[in-house]
Coordinates of C-alpha atoms and ligand atoms in Angstrom, one line a residue:
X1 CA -50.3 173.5 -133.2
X2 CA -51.0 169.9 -131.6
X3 CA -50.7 168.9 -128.1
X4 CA -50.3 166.0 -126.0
X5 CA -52.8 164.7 -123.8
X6 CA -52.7 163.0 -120.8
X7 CA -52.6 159.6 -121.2
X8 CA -56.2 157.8 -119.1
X9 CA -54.7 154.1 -119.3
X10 CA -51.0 153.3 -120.7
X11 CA -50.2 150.2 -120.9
X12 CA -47.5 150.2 -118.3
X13 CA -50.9 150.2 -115.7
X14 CA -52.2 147.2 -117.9
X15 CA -49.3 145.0 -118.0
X16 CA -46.8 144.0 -115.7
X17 CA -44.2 146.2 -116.9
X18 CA -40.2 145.9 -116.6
X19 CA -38.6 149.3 -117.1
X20 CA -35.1 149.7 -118.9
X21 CA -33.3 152.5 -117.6
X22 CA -30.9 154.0 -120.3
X23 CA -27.4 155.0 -119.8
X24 CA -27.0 155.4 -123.7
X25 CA -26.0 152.6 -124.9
X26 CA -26.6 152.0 -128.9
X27 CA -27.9 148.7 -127.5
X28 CA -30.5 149.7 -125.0
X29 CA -33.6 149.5 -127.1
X30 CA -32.8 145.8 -127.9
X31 CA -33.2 145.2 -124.3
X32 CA -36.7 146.6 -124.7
X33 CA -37.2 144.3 -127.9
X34 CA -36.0 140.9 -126.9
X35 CA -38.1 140.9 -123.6
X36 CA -41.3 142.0 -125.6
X37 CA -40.3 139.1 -128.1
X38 CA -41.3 136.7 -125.3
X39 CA -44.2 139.0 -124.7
X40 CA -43.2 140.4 -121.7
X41 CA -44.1 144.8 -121.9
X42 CA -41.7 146.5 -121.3
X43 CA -40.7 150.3 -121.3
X44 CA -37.8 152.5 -121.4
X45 CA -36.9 155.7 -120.2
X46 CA -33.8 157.6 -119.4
X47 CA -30.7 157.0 -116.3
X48 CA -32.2 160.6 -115.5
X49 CA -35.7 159.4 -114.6
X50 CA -36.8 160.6 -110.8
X51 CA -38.1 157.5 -109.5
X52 CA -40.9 159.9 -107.0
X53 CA -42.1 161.0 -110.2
X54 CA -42.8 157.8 -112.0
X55 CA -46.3 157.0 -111.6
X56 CA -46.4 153.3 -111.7
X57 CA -44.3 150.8 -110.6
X58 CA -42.2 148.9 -112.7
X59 CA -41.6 144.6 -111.8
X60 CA -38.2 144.8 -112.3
X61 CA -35.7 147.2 -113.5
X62 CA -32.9 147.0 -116.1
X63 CA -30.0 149.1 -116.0
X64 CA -28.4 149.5 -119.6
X65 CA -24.7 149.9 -120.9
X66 CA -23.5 152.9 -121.9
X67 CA -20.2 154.9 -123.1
X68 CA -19.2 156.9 -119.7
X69 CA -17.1 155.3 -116.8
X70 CA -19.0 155.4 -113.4
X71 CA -15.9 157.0 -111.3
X72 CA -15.7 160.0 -113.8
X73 CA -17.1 163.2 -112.2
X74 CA -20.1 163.7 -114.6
X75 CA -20.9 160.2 -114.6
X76 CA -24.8 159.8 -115.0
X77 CA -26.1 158.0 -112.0
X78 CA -29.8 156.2 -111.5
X79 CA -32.1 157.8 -108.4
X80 CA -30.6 155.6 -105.9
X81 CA -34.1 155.2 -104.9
X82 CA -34.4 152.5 -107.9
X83 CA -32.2 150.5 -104.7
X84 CA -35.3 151.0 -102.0
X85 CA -37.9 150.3 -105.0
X86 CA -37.7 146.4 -103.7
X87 CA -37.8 145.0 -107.1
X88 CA -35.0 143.1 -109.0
X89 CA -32.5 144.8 -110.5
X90 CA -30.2 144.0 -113.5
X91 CA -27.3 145.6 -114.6
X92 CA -25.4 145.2 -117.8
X93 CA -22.1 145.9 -118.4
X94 CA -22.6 149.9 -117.5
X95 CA -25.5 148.9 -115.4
X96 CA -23.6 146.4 -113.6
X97 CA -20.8 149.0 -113.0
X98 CA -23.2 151.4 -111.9
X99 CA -24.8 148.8 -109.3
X100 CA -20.9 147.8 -108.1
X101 CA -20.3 151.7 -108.0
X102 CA -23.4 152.2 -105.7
X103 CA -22.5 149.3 -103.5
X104 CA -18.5 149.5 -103.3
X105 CA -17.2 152.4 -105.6
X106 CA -15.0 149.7 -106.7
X107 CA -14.9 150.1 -110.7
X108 CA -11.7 151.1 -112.6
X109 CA -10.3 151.4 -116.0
X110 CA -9.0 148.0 -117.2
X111 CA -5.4 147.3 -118.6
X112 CA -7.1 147.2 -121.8
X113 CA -10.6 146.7 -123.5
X114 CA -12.3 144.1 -124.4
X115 CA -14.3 143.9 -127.4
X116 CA -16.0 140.9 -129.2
X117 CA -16.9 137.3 -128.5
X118 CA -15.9 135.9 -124.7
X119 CA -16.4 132.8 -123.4
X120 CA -18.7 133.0 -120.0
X121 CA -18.3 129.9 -116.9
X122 CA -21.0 130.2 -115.2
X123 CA -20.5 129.3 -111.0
X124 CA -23.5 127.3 -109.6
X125 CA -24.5 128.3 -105.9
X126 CA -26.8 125.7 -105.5
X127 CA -29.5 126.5 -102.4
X128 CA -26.6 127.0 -99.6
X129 CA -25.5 130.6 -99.1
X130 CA -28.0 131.7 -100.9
X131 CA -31.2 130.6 -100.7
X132 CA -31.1 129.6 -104.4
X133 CA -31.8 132.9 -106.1
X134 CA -29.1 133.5 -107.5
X135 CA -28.5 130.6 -109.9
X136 CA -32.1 131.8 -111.7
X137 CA -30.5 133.8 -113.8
X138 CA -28.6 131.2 -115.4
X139 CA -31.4 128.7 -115.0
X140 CA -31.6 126.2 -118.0
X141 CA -28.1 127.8 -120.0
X142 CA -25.1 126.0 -120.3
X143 CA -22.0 126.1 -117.9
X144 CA -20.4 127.4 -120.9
X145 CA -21.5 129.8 -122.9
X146 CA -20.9 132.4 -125.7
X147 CA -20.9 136.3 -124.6
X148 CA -19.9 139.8 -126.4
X149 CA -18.1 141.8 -124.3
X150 CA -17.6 145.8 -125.2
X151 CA -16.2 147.4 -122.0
X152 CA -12.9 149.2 -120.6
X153 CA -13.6 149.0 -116.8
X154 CA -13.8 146.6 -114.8
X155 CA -14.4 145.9 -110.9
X156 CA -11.6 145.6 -108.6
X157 CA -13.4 143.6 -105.9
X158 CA -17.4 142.6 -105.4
X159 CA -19.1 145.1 -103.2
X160 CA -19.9 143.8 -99.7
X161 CA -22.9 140.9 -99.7
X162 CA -22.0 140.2 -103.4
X163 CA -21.3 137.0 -104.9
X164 CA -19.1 135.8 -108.3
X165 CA -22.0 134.0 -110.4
X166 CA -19.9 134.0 -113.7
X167 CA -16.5 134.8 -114.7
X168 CA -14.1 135.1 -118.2
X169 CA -10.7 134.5 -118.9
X170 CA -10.1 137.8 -118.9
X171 CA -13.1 139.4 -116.8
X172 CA -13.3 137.5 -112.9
X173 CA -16.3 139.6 -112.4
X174 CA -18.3 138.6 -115.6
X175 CA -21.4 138.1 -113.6
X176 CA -22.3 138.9 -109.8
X177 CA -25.2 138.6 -107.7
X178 CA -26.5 140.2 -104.3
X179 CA -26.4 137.1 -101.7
X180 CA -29.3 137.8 -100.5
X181 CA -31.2 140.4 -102.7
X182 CA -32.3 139.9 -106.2
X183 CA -29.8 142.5 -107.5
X184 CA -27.6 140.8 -110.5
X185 CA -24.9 142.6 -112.9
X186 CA -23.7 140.8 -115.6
X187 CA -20.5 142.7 -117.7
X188 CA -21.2 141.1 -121.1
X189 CA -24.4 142.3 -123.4
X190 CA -27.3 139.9 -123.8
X191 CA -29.7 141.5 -125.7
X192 CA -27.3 141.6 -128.7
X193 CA -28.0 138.6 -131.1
X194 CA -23.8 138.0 -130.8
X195 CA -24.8 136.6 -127.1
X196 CA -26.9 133.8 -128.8
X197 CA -28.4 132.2 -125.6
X198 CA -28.9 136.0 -124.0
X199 CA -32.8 135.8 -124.9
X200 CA -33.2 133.2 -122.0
X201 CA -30.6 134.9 -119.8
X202 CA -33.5 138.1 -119.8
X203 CA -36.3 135.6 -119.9
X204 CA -34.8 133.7 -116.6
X205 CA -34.6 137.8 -115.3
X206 CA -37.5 139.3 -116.2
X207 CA -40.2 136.3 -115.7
X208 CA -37.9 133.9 -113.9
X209 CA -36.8 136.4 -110.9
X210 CA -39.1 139.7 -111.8
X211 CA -42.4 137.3 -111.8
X212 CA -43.1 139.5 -114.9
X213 CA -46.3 138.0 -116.7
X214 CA -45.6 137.3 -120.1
X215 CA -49.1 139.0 -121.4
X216 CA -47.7 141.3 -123.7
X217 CA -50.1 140.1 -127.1
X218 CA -51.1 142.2 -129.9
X219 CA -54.8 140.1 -128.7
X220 CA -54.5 142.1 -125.2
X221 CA -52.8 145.3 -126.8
X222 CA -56.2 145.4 -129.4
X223 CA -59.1 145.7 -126.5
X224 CA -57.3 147.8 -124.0
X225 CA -56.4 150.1 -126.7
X226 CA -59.5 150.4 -127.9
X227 CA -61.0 151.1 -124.4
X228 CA -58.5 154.0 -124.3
X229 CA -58.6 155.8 -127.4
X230 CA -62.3 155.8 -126.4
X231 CA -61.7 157.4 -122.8
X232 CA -59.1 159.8 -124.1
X233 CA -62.0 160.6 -127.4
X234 CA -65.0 161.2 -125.3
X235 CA -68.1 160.2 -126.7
X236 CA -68.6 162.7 -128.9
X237 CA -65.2 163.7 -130.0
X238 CA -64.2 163.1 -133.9
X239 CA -60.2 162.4 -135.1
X240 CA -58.9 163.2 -138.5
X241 CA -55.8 161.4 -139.9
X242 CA -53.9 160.9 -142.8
X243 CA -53.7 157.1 -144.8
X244 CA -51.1 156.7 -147.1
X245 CA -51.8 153.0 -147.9
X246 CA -48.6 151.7 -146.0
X247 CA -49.3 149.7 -143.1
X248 CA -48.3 152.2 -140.3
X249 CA -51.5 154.5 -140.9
X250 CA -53.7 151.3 -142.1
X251 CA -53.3 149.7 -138.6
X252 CA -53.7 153.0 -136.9
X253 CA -56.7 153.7 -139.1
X254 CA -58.4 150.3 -138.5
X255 CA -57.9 150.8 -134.6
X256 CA -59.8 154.0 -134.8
X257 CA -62.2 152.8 -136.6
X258 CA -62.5 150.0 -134.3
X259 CA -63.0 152.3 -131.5
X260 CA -65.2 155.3 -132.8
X261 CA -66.5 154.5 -136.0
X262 CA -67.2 157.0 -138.4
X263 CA -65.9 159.4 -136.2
X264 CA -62.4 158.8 -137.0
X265 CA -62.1 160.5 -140.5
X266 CA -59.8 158.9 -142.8
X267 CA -57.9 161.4 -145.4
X268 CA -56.0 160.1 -148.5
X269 CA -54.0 162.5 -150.8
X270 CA -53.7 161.1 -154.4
X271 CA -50.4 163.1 -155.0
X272 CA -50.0 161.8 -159.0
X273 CA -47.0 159.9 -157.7
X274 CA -47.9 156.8 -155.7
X275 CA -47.7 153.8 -156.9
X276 CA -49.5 152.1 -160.2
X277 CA -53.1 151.9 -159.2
X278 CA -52.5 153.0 -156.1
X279 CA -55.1 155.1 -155.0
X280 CA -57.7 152.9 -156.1
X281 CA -56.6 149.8 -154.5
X282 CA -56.0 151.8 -150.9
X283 CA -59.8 152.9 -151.5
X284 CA -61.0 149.7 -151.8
X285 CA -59.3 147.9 -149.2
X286 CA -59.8 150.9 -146.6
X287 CA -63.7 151.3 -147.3
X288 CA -64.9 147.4 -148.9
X289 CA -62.2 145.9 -146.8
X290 CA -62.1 147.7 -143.6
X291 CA -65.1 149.8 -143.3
X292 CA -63.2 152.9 -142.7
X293 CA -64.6 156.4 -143.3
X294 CA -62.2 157.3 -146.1
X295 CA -62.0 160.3 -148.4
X296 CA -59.4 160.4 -151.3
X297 CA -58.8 163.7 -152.7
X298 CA -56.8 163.3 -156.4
X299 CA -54.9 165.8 -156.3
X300 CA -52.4 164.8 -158.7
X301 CA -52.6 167.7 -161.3
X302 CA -51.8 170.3 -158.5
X303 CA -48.7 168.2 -157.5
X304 CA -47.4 167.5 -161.1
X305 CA -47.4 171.1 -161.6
X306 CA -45.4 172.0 -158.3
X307 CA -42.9 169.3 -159.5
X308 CA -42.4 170.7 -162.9
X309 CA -39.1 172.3 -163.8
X310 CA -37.2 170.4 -160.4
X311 CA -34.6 168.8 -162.5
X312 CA -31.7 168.4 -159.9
X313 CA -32.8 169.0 -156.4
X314 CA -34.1 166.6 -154.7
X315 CA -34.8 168.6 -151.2
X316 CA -36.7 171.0 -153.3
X317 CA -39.0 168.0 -154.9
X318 CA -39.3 166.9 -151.0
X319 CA -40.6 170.1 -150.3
X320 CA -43.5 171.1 -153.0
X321 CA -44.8 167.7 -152.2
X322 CA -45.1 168.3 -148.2
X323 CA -46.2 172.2 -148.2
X324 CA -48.7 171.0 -151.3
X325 CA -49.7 167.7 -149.1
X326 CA -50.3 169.8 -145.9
X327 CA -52.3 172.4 -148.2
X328 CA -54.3 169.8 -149.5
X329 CA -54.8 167.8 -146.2
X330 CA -56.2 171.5 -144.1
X331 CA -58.3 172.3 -147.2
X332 CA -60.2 168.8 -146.8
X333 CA -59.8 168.7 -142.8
X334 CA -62.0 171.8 -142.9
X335 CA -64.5 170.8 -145.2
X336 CA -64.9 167.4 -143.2
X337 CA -65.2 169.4 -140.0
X338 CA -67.6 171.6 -141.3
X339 CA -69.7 168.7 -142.6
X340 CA -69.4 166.5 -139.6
X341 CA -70.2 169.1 -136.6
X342 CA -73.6 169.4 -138.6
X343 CA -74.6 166.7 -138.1
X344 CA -74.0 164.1 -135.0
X345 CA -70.9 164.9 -133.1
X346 CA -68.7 167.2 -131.7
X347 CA -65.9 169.2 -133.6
X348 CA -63.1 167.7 -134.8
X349 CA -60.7 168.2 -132.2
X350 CA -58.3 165.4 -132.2
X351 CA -55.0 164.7 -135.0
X352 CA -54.4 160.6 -135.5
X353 CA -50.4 160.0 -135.8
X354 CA -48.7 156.5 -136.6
X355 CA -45.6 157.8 -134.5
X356 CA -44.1 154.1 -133.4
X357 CA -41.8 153.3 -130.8
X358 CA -38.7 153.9 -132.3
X359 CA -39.1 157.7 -132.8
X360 CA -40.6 157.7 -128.8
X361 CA -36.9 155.6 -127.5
X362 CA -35.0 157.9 -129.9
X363 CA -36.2 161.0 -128.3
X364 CA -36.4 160.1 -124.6
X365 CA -32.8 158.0 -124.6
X366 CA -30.0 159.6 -122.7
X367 CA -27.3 161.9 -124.7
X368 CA -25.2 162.4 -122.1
X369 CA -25.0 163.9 -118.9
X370 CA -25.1 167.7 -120.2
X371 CA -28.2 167.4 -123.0
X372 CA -30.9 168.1 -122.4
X373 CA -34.2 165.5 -123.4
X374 CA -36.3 167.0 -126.0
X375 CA -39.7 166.1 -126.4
X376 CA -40.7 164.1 -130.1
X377 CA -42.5 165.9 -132.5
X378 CA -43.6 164.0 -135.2
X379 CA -45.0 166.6 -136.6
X380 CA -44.3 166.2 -140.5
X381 CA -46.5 167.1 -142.7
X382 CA -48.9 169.0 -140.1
X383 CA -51.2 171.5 -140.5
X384 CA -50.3 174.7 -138.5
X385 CA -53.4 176.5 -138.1
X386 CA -55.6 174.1 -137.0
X387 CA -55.3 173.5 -133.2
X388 CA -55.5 169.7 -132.8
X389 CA -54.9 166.8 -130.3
X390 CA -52.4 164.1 -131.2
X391 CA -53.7 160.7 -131.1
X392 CA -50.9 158.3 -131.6
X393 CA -52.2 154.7 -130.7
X394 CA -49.0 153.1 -132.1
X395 CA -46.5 155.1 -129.9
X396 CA -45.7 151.6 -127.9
X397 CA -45.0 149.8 -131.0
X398 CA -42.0 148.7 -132.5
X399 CA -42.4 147.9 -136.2
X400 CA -43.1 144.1 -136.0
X401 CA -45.9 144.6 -133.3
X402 CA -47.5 146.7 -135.2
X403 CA -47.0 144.4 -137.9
X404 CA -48.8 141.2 -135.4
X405 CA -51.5 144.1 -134.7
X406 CA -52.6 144.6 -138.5
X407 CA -53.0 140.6 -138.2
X408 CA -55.0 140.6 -135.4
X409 CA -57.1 143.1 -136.7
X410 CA -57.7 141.1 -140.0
X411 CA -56.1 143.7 -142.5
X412 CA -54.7 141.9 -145.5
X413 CA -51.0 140.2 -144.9
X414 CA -50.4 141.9 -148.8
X415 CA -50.7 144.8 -146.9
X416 CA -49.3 143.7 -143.4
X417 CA -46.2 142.9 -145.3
X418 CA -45.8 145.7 -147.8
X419 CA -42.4 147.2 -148.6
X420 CA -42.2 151.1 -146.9
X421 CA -43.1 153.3 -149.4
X422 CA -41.5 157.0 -149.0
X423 CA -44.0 160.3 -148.5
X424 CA -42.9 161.8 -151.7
X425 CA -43.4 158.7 -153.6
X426 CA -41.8 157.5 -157.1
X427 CA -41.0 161.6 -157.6
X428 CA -37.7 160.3 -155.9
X429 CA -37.3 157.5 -157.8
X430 CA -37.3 159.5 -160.8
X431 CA -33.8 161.0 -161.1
X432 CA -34.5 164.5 -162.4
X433 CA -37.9 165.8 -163.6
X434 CA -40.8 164.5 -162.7
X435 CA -43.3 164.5 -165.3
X436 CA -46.4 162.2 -166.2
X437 CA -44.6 160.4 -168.9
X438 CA -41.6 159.6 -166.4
X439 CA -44.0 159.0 -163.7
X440 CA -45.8 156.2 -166.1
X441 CA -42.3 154.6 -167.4
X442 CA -41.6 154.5 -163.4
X443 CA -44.7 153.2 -162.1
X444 CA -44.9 150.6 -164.8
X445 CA -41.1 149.3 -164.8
X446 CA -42.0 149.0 -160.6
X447 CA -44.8 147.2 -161.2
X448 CA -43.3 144.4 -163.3
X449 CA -40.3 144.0 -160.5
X450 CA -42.3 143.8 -157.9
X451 CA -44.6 141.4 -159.4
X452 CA -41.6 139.0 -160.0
X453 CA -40.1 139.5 -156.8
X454 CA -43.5 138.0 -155.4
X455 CA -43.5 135.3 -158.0
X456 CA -40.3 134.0 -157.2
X457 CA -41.3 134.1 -153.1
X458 CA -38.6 136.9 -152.2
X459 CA -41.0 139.6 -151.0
X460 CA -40.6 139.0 -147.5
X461 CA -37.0 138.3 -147.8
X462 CA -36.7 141.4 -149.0
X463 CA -36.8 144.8 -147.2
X464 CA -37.5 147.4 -149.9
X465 CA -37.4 146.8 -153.3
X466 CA -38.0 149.6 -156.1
X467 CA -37.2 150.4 -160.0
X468 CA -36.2 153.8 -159.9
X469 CA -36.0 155.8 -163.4
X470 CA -32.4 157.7 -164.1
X471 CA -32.4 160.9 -165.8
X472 CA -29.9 159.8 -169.0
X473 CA -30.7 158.0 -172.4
X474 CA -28.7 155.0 -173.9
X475 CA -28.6 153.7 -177.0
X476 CA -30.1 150.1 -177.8
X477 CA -31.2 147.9 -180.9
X478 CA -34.8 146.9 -180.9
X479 CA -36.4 145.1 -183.5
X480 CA -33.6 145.9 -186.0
X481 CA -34.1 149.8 -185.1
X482 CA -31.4 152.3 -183.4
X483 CA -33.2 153.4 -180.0
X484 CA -32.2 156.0 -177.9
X485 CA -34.4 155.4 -174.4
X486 CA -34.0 155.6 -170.9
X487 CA -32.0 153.5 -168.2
X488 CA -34.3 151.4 -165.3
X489 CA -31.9 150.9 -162.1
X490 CA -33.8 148.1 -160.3
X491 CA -33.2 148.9 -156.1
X492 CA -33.6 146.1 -153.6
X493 CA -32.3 145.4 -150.1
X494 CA -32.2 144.1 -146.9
X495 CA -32.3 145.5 -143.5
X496 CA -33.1 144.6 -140.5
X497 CA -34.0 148.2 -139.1
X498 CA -33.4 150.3 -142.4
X499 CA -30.3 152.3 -140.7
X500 CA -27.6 149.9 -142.4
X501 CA -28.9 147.7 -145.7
X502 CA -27.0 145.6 -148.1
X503 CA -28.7 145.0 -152.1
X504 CA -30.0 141.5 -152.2
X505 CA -27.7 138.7 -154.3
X506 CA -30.7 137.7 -156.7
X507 CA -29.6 135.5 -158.9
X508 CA -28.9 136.3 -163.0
X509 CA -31.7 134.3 -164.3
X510 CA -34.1 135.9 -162.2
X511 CA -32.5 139.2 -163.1
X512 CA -32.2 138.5 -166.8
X513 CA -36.0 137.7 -166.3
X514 CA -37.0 141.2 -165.4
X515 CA -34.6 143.2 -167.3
X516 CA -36.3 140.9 -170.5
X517 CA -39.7 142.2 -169.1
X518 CA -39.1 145.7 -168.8
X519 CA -37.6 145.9 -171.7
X520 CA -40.1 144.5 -173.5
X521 CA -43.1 145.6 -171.7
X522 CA -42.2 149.0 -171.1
X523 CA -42.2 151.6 -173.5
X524 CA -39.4 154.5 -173.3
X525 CA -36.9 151.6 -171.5
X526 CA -34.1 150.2 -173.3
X527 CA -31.9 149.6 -170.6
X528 CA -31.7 147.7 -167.1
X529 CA -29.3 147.8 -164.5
X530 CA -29.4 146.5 -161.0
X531 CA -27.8 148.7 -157.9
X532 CA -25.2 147.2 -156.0
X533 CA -24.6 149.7 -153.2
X534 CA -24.9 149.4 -149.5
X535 CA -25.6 151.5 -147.2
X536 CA -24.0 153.4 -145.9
X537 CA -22.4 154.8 -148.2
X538 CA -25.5 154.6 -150.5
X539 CA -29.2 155.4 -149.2
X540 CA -32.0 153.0 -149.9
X541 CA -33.8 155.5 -152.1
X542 CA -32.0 157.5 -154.7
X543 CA -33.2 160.9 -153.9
Ligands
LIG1 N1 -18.0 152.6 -120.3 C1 -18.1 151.4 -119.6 C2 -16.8 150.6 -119.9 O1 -16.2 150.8 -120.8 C3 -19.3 150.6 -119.9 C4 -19.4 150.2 -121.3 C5 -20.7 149.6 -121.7 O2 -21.7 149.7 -121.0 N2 -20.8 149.0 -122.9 O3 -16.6 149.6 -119.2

């Protein structure tokens, strides 16, 4: 059982925050991105949100796209209080509709839709009617610039005080603006990259028109969160937490450590199938490096005989290596407790988790007007029994923050950068059973493709790159000998955000280089072959 604890200072009380309200658009948490790319917080929550029950106050709102028509009768519809808040308010393409809707009821469904690239012509004001304010939002962008469009209504006339401030071809209410308010709704989508000026177009809103300070730094995000996890701790209270070596529970580790010292207990699992060396080097860097109170438990043997027999089912490998990791995690949680509330502090009552902000949007974005919002429970891999707090220190973070946070907090850019590395390790990068002799072919086969990948300066191009081990033999000729051995498929992609990857085009020197290596240099391998599957329809791992 964990809980969730009040938070004693979010960041939304820190930072001049801009709130996105989500209609459910797929593009929503973009909106969320871009503005923090030019360091400016802000936070998203769903179209449901009751406005009396948000506790802070938000410098400008943003009302997302999203799929349903306004004039339906279960159309979702913001508090109208978010109109009386007397902040700005921006409206995209749903959003906008939404605002016109509040105003006018004045949307309807369009001849037909429109879908892709539109070219936008912005209308100046200049200071006359207007006092000005409503040519901000195009400040510094062309008269003529590129939009994407994805919409099937449209307005049939502005609402009453409302201005044209853009127009398409084929949309005459492209962009509109309150004459005198700082209300805007603009129908195309510029916190997709296909709107290549729409950064500034949000940057003119949310700093230009919102006042919003752009203070958002992993620098700020380090002391405040330190001063937090220390109210929320106590003075005396202990966390335990599980490292795996990837950068996720490094960064989260280092900020606890950071904050309370040895009281943040750092647990490693060696599981038998991590990578080459792997335990040891995480050691090293997390004790040496950081100064982290760390405890590695090798545990391989116990996990190499849960695995053995699993020749084709994948789910079941998944599963012997989660129940045997939480096993293995409460066994040592206990024996740390017990030794710790000996001696100085209190009982360990608190669970560190490296949930990011990703898994926080996905649960609190809106599903439609009938579902209702579950809470996130990132609760893989948890003991049951013990009754914990959840600590998550990273729930704010997208990916790359947390990225810019392992910098700022001086952790090796080896390990800033490393490739996401799955919980049950190379066991599912070995097609069929897992055993030590297939783990060693894996790991060193892996270790050689890697280490050329760095050589030839890819690693960063590349999102996740891995030699996974298939179950079949082939036959080969080495050193004048018949050889029957086994088949190295070589994995490696890119992605921005992991849901949709293509395999990286290396080119055939670079590949004949490493298939010449493996073969050579690994025992067991006489054949190499390189995966050219997307996904979808292919996974990035193989299991
Ligand atoms: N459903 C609305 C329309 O089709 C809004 C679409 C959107 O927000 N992308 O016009």
């Amino acid at each position: 059982m964990t809980t969730a604890v009040p938070d004693p200072i979010p960041p939304h009380k820190n930072f001049d925050t801009i709130l996105v309200l989500d209609f459910g658009s797929q593009y929503s948490h973009l909106i969320t991105r871009r503005l923090r790319e030019f360091n400016v917080y802000c936070e998203m929550l769903p179209c449901t949100q009751k406005l009396s029950e948000l506790e802070w106050i938000p410098k400008g709102v943003i009302l997302s796209g999203g799929p349903y028509s306004v004039y339906a009768d279960d159309a979702p519809h913001v508090d109208p209080a978010v109109f009386e808040l007397d902040v700005p308010i921006l409206g995209i393409c749903y959003g906008m509709q939404e605002i016109a809707w509040h105003f006018g009821k004045n949307v309807l469904a369009g001849e037909k839709r429109e879908y892709g690239h539109a070219y936008l012509k912005v209308d100046r004001h200049g200071d006359g009617v207007t006092g000005g304010h409503v040519d901000k939002l195009f400040a510094g962008l062309e008269d003529d610039m590129e939009v994407w469009m994805s919409h099937g209504d449209k307005l049939s006339h502005l609402p009453g005080d409302f201005i044209t401030v853009a127009t398409t071809s084929n949309a005459p209410f492209a962009g509109i603006a309150h004459q005198s308010k700082t209300l805007y709704g603009i129908q195309f989508h510029p916190e997709v990259t296909h709107t290549p000026q729409g950064k500034v177009l949000l940057k003119n809103f949310a700093i230009g028109i919102c006042r919003a300070k752009a203070n958002w730094t992993m620098e700020k995000f380090v002391h405040q969160e330190i001063s937090r996890i220390r109210a929320l701790v106590g003075e005396k209270g202990q966390v335990i937490g599980a490292v795996s070596g990837g950068v996720d529970s490094t960064v989260a580790a280092k900020l606890m450590k950071e904050a309370i010292g040895d009281r943040f207990h750092a647990v490693m699992v060696d599981n038998g199938v991590l990578r080459m060396n792997e335990a040891k080097q995480v050691k090293e860097t997390l004790t040496k490096g950081l100064g982290i109170n760390l405890t590695v438990i090798d545990a391989s043997e116990r996990f190499l005989a849960g695995l053995k027999g699993i020749k084709d089912d994948p789910e079941k490998k998944r599963k012997v290596i989660g129940n045997t990791f939480i096993e293995v995690f409460q066994e040592t949680a206990k024996k740390i407790a017990s030794e710790a509330s000996s001696d100085k502090a209190g009982e360990i009552e608190w669970l560190l988790q490296g949930t990011l902000y990703p898994d926080v949007i996905e649960s609190i974005s809106f599903k439609g007007p009938s579902a209702t919002i579950k809470t996130h429970h990132n609760v893989g891999g948890l003991p049951k029994d013990m009754k914990l707090k959840l600590i998550e220190p990273l729930r704010e973070l997208f990916k790359d923050e947390v990225r810019e946070l392992g910098t700022e907090l001086g952790i090796p850019e080896e390990l800033v950068w490393r490739h996401p590395f799955p919980g049950p390790g190379i066991a599912i990068r070995i097609l069929g059973e897992v055993t030590p002799e297939q783990v060693r072919i894996a790991r060193e086969a892996d270790v050689i493709f890697i280490e050329e990948i760095k050589a030839a300066g890819l690693y960063r191009k590349i999102s996740q790159a891995f030699a996974a081990l298939l179950p079949v033999k082939a036959v080969g000729v080495m050193g004048d000998n018949r050889v029957h051995a086994q088949v190295i498929a070589l994995r490696a992609v890119e992605t921005s955000d992991f849901m949709t990857a293509d395999w990286y085009p290396f080119d055939g020197a670079f590949l004949k280089k490493v298939s010449r290596r493996i073969v050579n240099e690994v025992d067991g391998v006489c054949r190499v072959v390189y995966d050219i599957t997307s996904k979808p329809p292919g996974t990035i791992e193989m299991e």
